[in-house]
Amino acid sequence: GENVEQHPSTLSVQEGDSAVIKCTYSDSASNYFPWYKQELGKRPQLIIDIRSNVGEKKDQRIAVTLNKTAKHFSLHITETQPEDSAVYFCAANPPGGGADGLTFGKGTHLIIQP
Amino acid sequence: NAGVTQTPKFQVLKTGQSMTLQCAQDMNHNSMYWYRQDPGMGLRLIYYSASEGTTDKGEVPNGYNVSRLNKREFSLRLESAAPSQTSVYFCASSEAWRMNTEAFFGQGTRLTVV
């Protein structure tokens, strides 16, 4: 089945700096890569996603890049703000779905230092 | 529009007790899922229901059963709770069973088994 590795597990950056979280996946057939943000005590919520026919996608301060050859994708947050502090999860979805339908990474705890 | 609603939010069980976690969505989604979240482990799929009338095992199904009562409701049952089932449980739903669309999560159930 699909296996998603996420790094780093904890990331501390100064407010205003950029943050980058990286994920690798194992199933070359995976074609959908969402990122979820989970604030403390809250539910995960989708912040951005990318499909395999696209190399990069941006939404204001957030961007995601995908390298299908290397089987990795990354989340970039620019001009970080205190409200960006949260746990971020990447995920990959192979087209076959099923029990591998959406496999999550273990998460990155992003800490924004004032 | 409530989205995905889970009950209860918190629960303490004694080892061997049983309980059912309830989940309902009002977005007319076809697919529903149960995940558990443990520190450092990310979100792991317990069971899913691709459509009304079907259920399938996910990554960690042992000790659980599910029922897709109708299109709106998907319940998770612990027949004989064990301390290893202490976790935060999330129900989720999506329009497409392969989850190549946004997954919406409930607010979570924090379960402690003593």
PDB file of C-alpha atoms in Angstrom:
ATOM      1  CA  GLY A   1       0.000   0.000   0.000  1.00  0.00           C
ATOM      2  CA  GLU A   2       0.856   3.665  -0.057  1.00  0.00           C
ATOM      3  CA  ASN A   3       3.397   4.971   2.452  1.00  0.00           C
ATOM      4  CA  VAL A   4       3.817   8.677   3.176  1.00  0.00           C
ATOM      5  CA  GLU A   5       6.841  10.059   5.015  1.00  0.00           C
ATOM      6  CA  GLN A   6       6.719  13.615   6.359  1.00  0.00           C
ATOM      7  CA  HIS A   7       9.576  15.805   7.610  1.00  0.00           C
ATOM      8  CA  PRO A   8      10.328  17.476   9.870  1.00  0.00           C
ATOM      9  CA  SER A   9       8.180  16.387  12.795  1.00  0.00           C
ATOM     10  CA  THR A  10       8.658  19.786  14.439  1.00  0.00           C
ATOM     11  CA  LEU A  11       9.537  23.085  12.764  1.00  0.00           C
ATOM     12  CA  SER A  12      10.135  26.349  14.584  1.00  0.00           C
ATOM     13  CA  VAL A  13      10.451  29.561  12.559  1.00  0.00           C
ATOM     14  CA  GLN A  14      10.500  33.260  13.333  1.00  0.00           C
ATOM     15  CA  GLU A  15       7.370  35.198  12.540  1.00  0.00           C
ATOM     16  CA  GLY A  16       7.669  36.590   9.034  1.00  0.00           C
ATOM     17  CA  ASP A  17      10.045  33.875   7.830  1.00  0.00           C
ATOM     18  CA  SER A  18       9.125  31.050   5.474  1.00  0.00           C
ATOM     19  CA  ALA A  19       8.368  27.452   6.417  1.00  0.00           C
ATOM     20  CA  VAL A  20       8.757  24.376   4.249  1.00  0.00           C
ATOM     21  CA  ILE A  21       7.373  20.917   5.027  1.00  0.00           C
ATOM     22  CA  LYS A  22       8.308  17.966   2.844  1.00  0.00           C
ATOM     23  CA  CYS A  23       6.607  14.663   2.100  1.00  0.00           C
ATOM     24  CA  THR A  24       7.526  11.631   0.055  1.00  0.00           C
ATOM     25  CA  TYR A  25       5.194   8.911  -1.153  1.00  0.00           C
ATOM     26  CA  SER A  26       5.772   5.381  -2.365  1.00  0.00           C
ATOM     27  CA  ASP A  27       3.000   4.592  -4.858  1.00  0.00           C
ATOM     28  CA  SER A  28       3.831   6.167  -8.213  1.00  0.00           C
ATOM     29  CA  ALA A  29       0.152   5.845  -9.173  1.00  0.00           C
ATOM     30  CA  SER A  30      -0.955   8.312  -6.492  1.00  0.00           C
ATOM     31  CA  ASN A  31      -2.570  11.307  -8.120  1.00  0.00           C
ATOM     32  CA  TYR A  32      -3.994  13.505  -5.382  1.00  0.00           C
ATOM     33  CA  PHE A  33      -2.020  15.248  -2.631  1.00  0.00           C
ATOM     34  CA  PRO A  34      -3.903  17.332  -0.049  1.00  0.00           C
ATOM     35  CA  TRP A  35      -2.547  19.221   2.932  1.00  0.00           C
ATOM     36  CA  TYR A  36      -4.525  19.549   6.143  1.00  0.00           C
ATOM     37  CA  LYS A  37      -4.038  21.965   9.010  1.00  0.00           C
ATOM     38  CA  GLN A  38      -5.049  21.022  12.528  1.00  0.00           C
ATOM     39  CA  GLU A  39      -5.071  23.636  15.249  1.00  0.00           C
ATOM     40  CA  LEU A  40      -4.793  22.502  18.839  1.00  0.00           C
ATOM     41  CA  GLY A  41      -7.940  20.641  19.889  1.00  0.00           C
ATOM     42  CA  LYS A  42      -9.621  21.192  16.533  1.00  0.00           C
ATOM     43  CA  ARG A  43     -10.450  19.076  13.527  1.00  0.00           C
ATOM     44  CA  PRO A  44      -8.146  18.775  10.469  1.00  0.00           C
ATOM     45  CA  GLN A  45      -9.126  21.135   7.668  1.00  0.00           C
ATOM     46  CA  LEU A  46      -7.986  21.184   4.065  1.00  0.00           C
ATOM     47  CA  ILE A  47      -5.781  24.161   3.225  1.00  0.00           C
ATOM     48  CA  ILE A  48      -4.550  23.270  -0.236  1.00  0.00           C
ATOM     49  CA  ASP A  49      -4.347  20.294  -2.572  1.00  0.00           C
ATOM     50  CA  ILE A  50      -2.628  19.408  -5.818  1.00  0.00           C
ATOM     51  CA  ARG A  51      -3.258  16.819  -8.474  1.00  0.00           C
ATOM     52  CA  SER A  52      -0.630  14.912 -10.402  1.00  0.00           C
ATOM     53  CA  ASN A  53      -1.149  16.838 -13.629  1.00  0.00           C
ATOM     54  CA  VAL A  54       0.031  20.056 -11.947  1.00  0.00           C
ATOM     55  CA  GLY A  55       3.533  20.916 -10.697  1.00  0.00           C
ATOM     56  CA  GLU A  56       2.709  23.847  -8.439  1.00  0.00           C
ATOM     57  CA  LYS A  57      -0.303  25.525  -6.910  1.00  0.00           C
ATOM     58  CA  LYS A  58      -0.534  28.753  -4.904  1.00  0.00           C
ATOM     59  CA  ASP A  59      -3.129  30.267  -2.659  1.00  0.00           C
ATOM     60  CA  GLN A  60      -2.023  33.572  -1.150  1.00  0.00           C
ATOM     61  CA  ARG A  61       0.822  32.757   1.293  1.00  0.00           C
ATOM     62  CA  ILE A  62       0.570  29.014   0.789  1.00  0.00           C
ATOM     63  CA  ALA A  63       1.996  27.002  -2.085  1.00  0.00           C
ATOM     64  CA  VAL A  64       2.442  23.330  -2.816  1.00  0.00           C
ATOM     65  CA  THR A  65       4.921  21.821  -5.265  1.00  0.00           C
ATOM     66  CA  LEU A  66       4.905  18.305  -6.661  1.00  0.00           C
ATOM     67  CA  ASN A  67       7.784  16.350  -8.185  1.00  0.00           C
ATOM     68  CA  LYS A  68       6.292  13.160  -9.616  1.00  0.00           C
ATOM     69  CA  THR A  69       9.631  11.785 -10.754  1.00  0.00           C
ATOM     70  CA  ALA A  70      11.117  11.984  -7.273  1.00  0.00           C
ATOM     71  CA  LYS A  71       7.740  11.197  -5.639  1.00  0.00           C
ATOM     72  CA  HIS A  72       7.816  14.096  -3.266  1.00  0.00           C
ATOM     73  CA  PHE A  73       5.712  17.160  -2.595  1.00  0.00           C
ATOM     74  CA  SER A  74       6.189  20.139  -0.335  1.00  0.00           C
ATOM     75  CA  LEU A  75       4.170  22.805   1.450  1.00  0.00           C
ATOM     76  CA  HIS A  76       5.569  26.327   1.468  1.00  0.00           C
ATOM     77  CA  ILE A  77       4.243  29.012   3.786  1.00  0.00           C
ATOM     78  CA  THR A  78       5.634  32.521   3.299  1.00  0.00           C
ATOM     79  CA  GLU A  79       5.490  35.496   5.687  1.00  0.00           C
ATOM     80  CA  THR A  80       4.460  33.242   8.556  1.00  0.00           C
ATOM     81  CA  GLN A  81       2.057  34.602  11.151  1.00  0.00           C
ATOM     82  CA  PRO A  82       1.138  33.428  14.667  1.00  0.00           C
ATOM     83  CA  GLU A  83      -2.102  31.895  13.356  1.00  0.00           C
ATOM     84  CA  ASP A  84      -0.033  29.543  11.191  1.00  0.00           C
ATOM     85  CA  SER A  85       0.998  27.664  14.346  1.00  0.00           C
ATOM     86  CA  ALA A  86      -0.611  24.221  14.035  1.00  0.00           C
ATOM     87  CA  VAL A  87       0.043  20.629  13.021  1.00  0.00           C
ATOM     88  CA  TYR A  88       0.155  20.108   9.269  1.00  0.00           C
ATOM     89  CA  PHE A  89      -0.536  16.764   7.608  1.00  0.00           C
ATOM     90  CA  CYS A  90       0.249  15.773   4.070  1.00  0.00           C
ATOM     91  CA  ALA A  91      -1.569  12.913   2.377  1.00  0.00           C
ATOM     92  CA  ALA A  92      -1.476  10.925  -0.829  1.00  0.00           C
ATOM     93  CA  ASN A  93      -4.227   9.067  -2.609  1.00  0.00           C
ATOM     94  CA  PRO A  94      -3.611   6.315  -5.139  1.00  0.00           C
ATOM     95  CA  PRO A  95      -6.309   5.991  -7.821  1.00  0.00           C
ATOM     96  CA  GLY A  96      -7.348   2.565  -6.621  1.00  0.00           C
ATOM     97  CA  GLY A  97      -8.703   3.992  -3.398  1.00  0.00           C
ATOM     98  CA  GLY A  98      -9.850   1.358  -0.971  1.00  0.00           C
ATOM     99  CA  ALA A  99      -7.971   0.872   2.259  1.00  0.00           C
ATOM    100  CA  ASP A 100      -5.190   2.988   0.846  1.00  0.00           C
ATOM    101  CA  GLY A 101      -7.714   5.631  -0.100  1.00  0.00           C
ATOM    102  CA  LEU A 102      -6.034   8.510   1.688  1.00  0.00           C
ATOM    103  CA  THR A 103      -2.774   7.853   3.516  1.00  0.00           C
ATOM    104  CA  PHE A 104      -1.551  10.571   5.859  1.00  0.00           C
ATOM    105  CA  GLY A 105       1.922  11.510   6.961  1.00  0.00           C
ATOM    106  CA  LYS A 106       2.612  11.636  10.689  1.00  0.00           C
ATOM    107  CA  GLY A 107       2.342  15.402  10.842  1.00  0.00           C
ATOM    108  CA  THR A 108       4.568  18.442  11.359  1.00  0.00           C
ATOM    109  CA  HIS A 109       4.129  20.676  14.369  1.00  0.00           C
ATOM    110  CA  LEU A 110       4.814  24.195  13.096  1.00  0.00           C
ATOM    111  CA  ILE A 111       5.696  26.721  15.771  1.00  0.00           C
ATOM    112  CA  ILE A 112       5.822  30.416  14.901  1.00  0.00           C
ATOM    113  CA  GLN A 113       8.133  32.304  17.245  1.00  0.00           C
ATOM    114  CA  PRO A 114       7.192  35.957  17.873  1.00  0.00           C
TER     115      PRO A 114
ATOM    116  CA  ASN B   1     -25.112  23.723   7.553  1.00  0.00           C
ATOM    117  CA  ALA B   2     -23.473  21.651  10.304  1.00  0.00           C
ATOM    118  CA  GLY B   3     -21.092  19.586   8.104  1.00  0.00           C
ATOM    119  CA  VAL B   4     -19.922  16.481   9.988  1.00  0.00           C
ATOM    120  CA  THR B   5     -21.169  16.019  13.543  1.00  0.00           C
ATOM    121  CA  GLN B   6     -19.782  13.464  15.987  1.00  0.00           C
ATOM    122  CA  THR B   7     -21.011  12.442  19.396  1.00  0.00           C
ATOM    123  CA  PRO B   8     -19.860  12.264  22.104  1.00  0.00           C
ATOM    124  CA  LYS B   9     -16.930  14.717  22.325  1.00  0.00           C
ATOM    125  CA  PHE B  10     -15.396  13.018  25.328  1.00  0.00           C
ATOM    126  CA  GLN B  11     -15.778   9.544  26.817  1.00  0.00           C
ATOM    127  CA  VAL B  12     -14.105   7.498  29.527  1.00  0.00           C
ATOM    128  CA  LEU B  13     -14.606   3.747  29.443  1.00  0.00           C
ATOM    129  CA  LYS B  14     -13.485   0.930  31.641  1.00  0.00           C
ATOM    130  CA  THR B  15     -11.651  -1.969  30.009  1.00  0.00           C
ATOM    131  CA  GLY B  16     -14.184  -4.390  28.564  1.00  0.00           C
ATOM    132  CA  GLN B  17     -17.015  -1.905  28.230  1.00  0.00           C
ATOM    133  CA  SER B  18     -18.643  -1.233  24.900  1.00  0.00           C
ATOM    134  CA  MET B  19     -19.729   1.975  23.229  1.00  0.00           C
ATOM    135  CA  THR B  20     -20.798   3.409  19.892  1.00  0.00           C
ATOM    136  CA  LEU B  21     -19.502   6.622  18.381  1.00  0.00           C
ATOM    137  CA  GLN B  22     -22.047   8.359  16.219  1.00  0.00           C
ATOM    138  CA  CYS B  23     -21.356  10.388  13.100  1.00  0.00           C
ATOM    139  CA  ALA B  24     -23.698  12.232  10.764  1.00  0.00           C
ATOM    140  CA  GLN B  25     -23.088  14.457   7.754  1.00  0.00           C
ATOM    141  CA  ASP B  26     -25.499  16.796   6.013  1.00  0.00           C
ATOM    142  CA  MET B  27     -23.531  17.388   2.798  1.00  0.00           C
ATOM    143  CA  ASN B  28     -25.070  14.476   0.861  1.00  0.00           C
ATOM    144  CA  HIS B  29     -21.649  12.843   0.621  1.00  0.00           C
ATOM    145  CA  ASN B  30     -21.359   9.287  -0.602  1.00  0.00           C
ATOM    146  CA  SER B  31     -18.289   8.255   1.352  1.00  0.00           C
ATOM    147  CA  MET B  32     -17.626   8.244   5.074  1.00  0.00           C
ATOM    148  CA  TYR B  33     -14.596   7.276   7.147  1.00  0.00           C
ATOM    149  CA  TRP B  34     -13.416   6.664  10.665  1.00  0.00           C
ATOM    150  CA  TYR B  35      -9.852   7.603  11.644  1.00  0.00           C
ATOM    151  CA  ARG B  36      -7.960   7.430  14.877  1.00  0.00           C
ATOM    152  CA  GLN B  37      -5.275   9.923  15.800  1.00  0.00           C
ATOM    153  CA  ASP B  38      -2.473   9.054  18.197  1.00  0.00           C
ATOM    154  CA  PRO B  39       0.532  11.232  19.111  1.00  0.00           C
ATOM    155  CA  GLY B  40       3.248  10.910  16.495  1.00  0.00           C
ATOM    156  CA  MET B  41       1.174   8.518  14.372  1.00  0.00           C
ATOM    157  CA  GLY B  42      -0.859  10.839  12.216  1.00  0.00           C
ATOM    158  CA  LEU B  43      -4.345   9.819  11.112  1.00  0.00           C
ATOM    159  CA  ARG B  44      -4.917   6.118  10.546  1.00  0.00           C
ATOM    160  CA  LEU B  45      -7.950   4.742   8.770  1.00  0.00           C
ATOM    161  CA  ILE B  46     -10.043   2.291  10.792  1.00  0.00           C
ATOM    162  CA  TYR B  47     -12.986   1.623   8.466  1.00  0.00           C
ATOM    163  CA  TYR B  48     -14.583   3.337   5.546  1.00  0.00           C
ATOM    164  CA  SER B  49     -17.848   3.244   3.635  1.00  0.00           C
ATOM    165  CA  ALA B  50     -17.515   4.039  -0.050  1.00  0.00           C
ATOM    166  CA  SER B  51     -21.265   4.328  -0.425  1.00  0.00           C
ATOM    167  CA  GLU B  52     -24.464   3.561   1.424  1.00  0.00           C
ATOM    168  CA  GLY B  53     -24.679  -0.165   2.098  1.00  0.00           C
ATOM    169  CA  THR B  54     -20.956  -0.906   1.893  1.00  0.00           C
ATOM    170  CA  THR B  55     -18.184  -0.930   4.488  1.00  0.00           C
ATOM    171  CA  ASP B  56     -14.551  -1.992   4.294  1.00  0.00           C
ATOM    172  CA  LYS B  57     -11.577  -2.326   6.597  1.00  0.00           C
ATOM    173  CA  GLY B  58      -8.861   0.248   6.702  1.00  0.00           C
ATOM    174  CA  GLU B  59      -5.359   0.110   8.139  1.00  0.00           C
ATOM    175  CA  VAL B  60      -6.281  -0.593  11.788  1.00  0.00           C
ATOM    176  CA  PRO B  61      -9.709  -2.313  11.975  1.00  0.00           C
ATOM    177  CA  ASN B  62      -9.091  -4.801  14.806  1.00  0.00           C
ATOM    178  CA  GLY B  63     -11.365  -4.268  17.794  1.00  0.00           C
ATOM    179  CA  TYR B  64     -13.879  -2.140  15.890  1.00  0.00           C
ATOM    180  CA  ASN B  65     -17.071  -2.577  13.921  1.00  0.00           C
ATOM    181  CA  VAL B  66     -19.000  -0.092  11.836  1.00  0.00           C
ATOM    182  CA  SER B  67     -22.491   0.422  10.491  1.00  0.00           C
ATOM    183  CA  ARG B  68     -23.522   2.645   7.622  1.00  0.00           C
ATOM    184  CA  LEU B  69     -27.042   3.244   8.848  1.00  0.00           C
ATOM    185  CA  ASN B  70     -28.062   5.380   5.870  1.00  0.00           C
ATOM    186  CA  LYS B  71     -26.395   7.903   3.597  1.00  0.00           C
ATOM    187  CA  ARG B  72     -26.051  10.417   6.432  1.00  0.00           C
ATOM    188  CA  GLU B  73     -24.904   8.261   9.331  1.00  0.00           C
ATOM    189  CA  PHE B  74     -21.862   6.080   9.973  1.00  0.00           C
ATOM    190  CA  SER B  75     -21.255   4.657  13.443  1.00  0.00           C
ATOM    191  CA  LEU B  76     -18.184   3.077  15.019  1.00  0.00           C
ATOM    192  CA  ARG B  77     -18.566   0.467  17.735  1.00  0.00           C
ATOM    193  CA  LEU B  78     -16.068  -0.775  20.272  1.00  0.00           C
ATOM    194  CA  GLU B  79     -17.362  -4.110  21.539  1.00  0.00           C
ATOM    195  CA  SER B  80     -14.844  -4.619  24.347  1.00  0.00           C
ATOM    196  CA  ALA B  81     -12.724  -1.554  24.917  1.00  0.00           C
ATOM    197  CA  ALA B  82      -8.998  -1.930  25.601  1.00  0.00           C
ATOM    198  CA  PRO B  83      -6.468   0.661  26.846  1.00  0.00           C
ATOM    199  CA  SER B  84      -4.806   0.517  23.392  1.00  0.00           C
ATOM    200  CA  GLN B  85      -7.965   2.089  21.986  1.00  0.00           C
ATOM    201  CA  THR B  86      -7.385   5.271  23.931  1.00  0.00           C
ATOM    202  CA  SER B  87      -7.200   7.819  21.160  1.00  0.00           C
ATOM    203  CA  VAL B  88      -8.906  10.691  19.414  1.00  0.00           C
ATOM    204  CA  TYR B  89     -11.399   9.458  16.840  1.00  0.00           C
ATOM    205  CA  PHE B  90     -12.412  11.454  13.791  1.00  0.00           C
ATOM    206  CA  CYS B  91     -15.229  10.790  11.415  1.00  0.00           C
ATOM    207  CA  ALA B  92     -14.897  12.242   7.921  1.00  0.00           C
ATOM    208  CA  SER B  93     -16.891  12.377   4.729  1.00  0.00           C
ATOM    209  CA  SER B  94     -16.207  13.164   1.113  1.00  0.00           C
ATOM    210  CA  GLU B  95     -18.130  13.361  -2.095  1.00  0.00           C
ATOM    211  CA  ALA B  96     -16.043  10.726  -3.888  1.00  0.00           C
ATOM    212  CA  TRP B  97     -15.118   7.365  -2.401  1.00  0.00           C
ATOM    213  CA  ARG B  98     -11.557   7.563  -3.568  1.00  0.00           C
ATOM    214  CA  MET B  99     -11.284  10.858  -1.696  1.00  0.00           C
ATOM    215  CA  ASN B 100      -9.908  12.828  -4.578  1.00  0.00           C
ATOM    216  CA  THR B 101     -12.062  15.574  -3.242  1.00  0.00           C
ATOM    217  CA  GLU B 102     -11.905  17.435   0.024  1.00  0.00           C
ATOM    218  CA  ALA B 103     -12.527  15.368   3.129  1.00  0.00           C
ATOM    219  CA  PHE B 104     -14.523  17.096   5.863  1.00  0.00           C
ATOM    220  CA  PHE B 105     -13.825  16.029   9.411  1.00  0.00           C
ATOM    221  CA  GLY B 106     -15.983  15.994  12.494  1.00  0.00           C
ATOM    222  CA  GLN B 107     -14.811  17.698  15.683  1.00  0.00           C
ATOM    223  CA  GLY B 108     -13.397  14.479  17.132  1.00  0.00           C
ATOM    224  CA  THR B 109     -14.116  12.204  20.085  1.00  0.00           C
ATOM    225  CA  ARG B 110     -11.492  11.939  22.797  1.00  0.00           C
ATOM    226  CA  LEU B 111     -11.768   8.422  24.214  1.00  0.00           C
ATOM    227  CA  THR B 112      -9.913   7.204  27.275  1.00  0.00           C
ATOM    228  CA  VAL B 113     -10.009   3.537  28.265  1.00  0.00           C
ATOM    229  CA  VAL B 114      -8.892   2.830  31.818  1.00  0.00           C
TER     230      VAL B 114
END
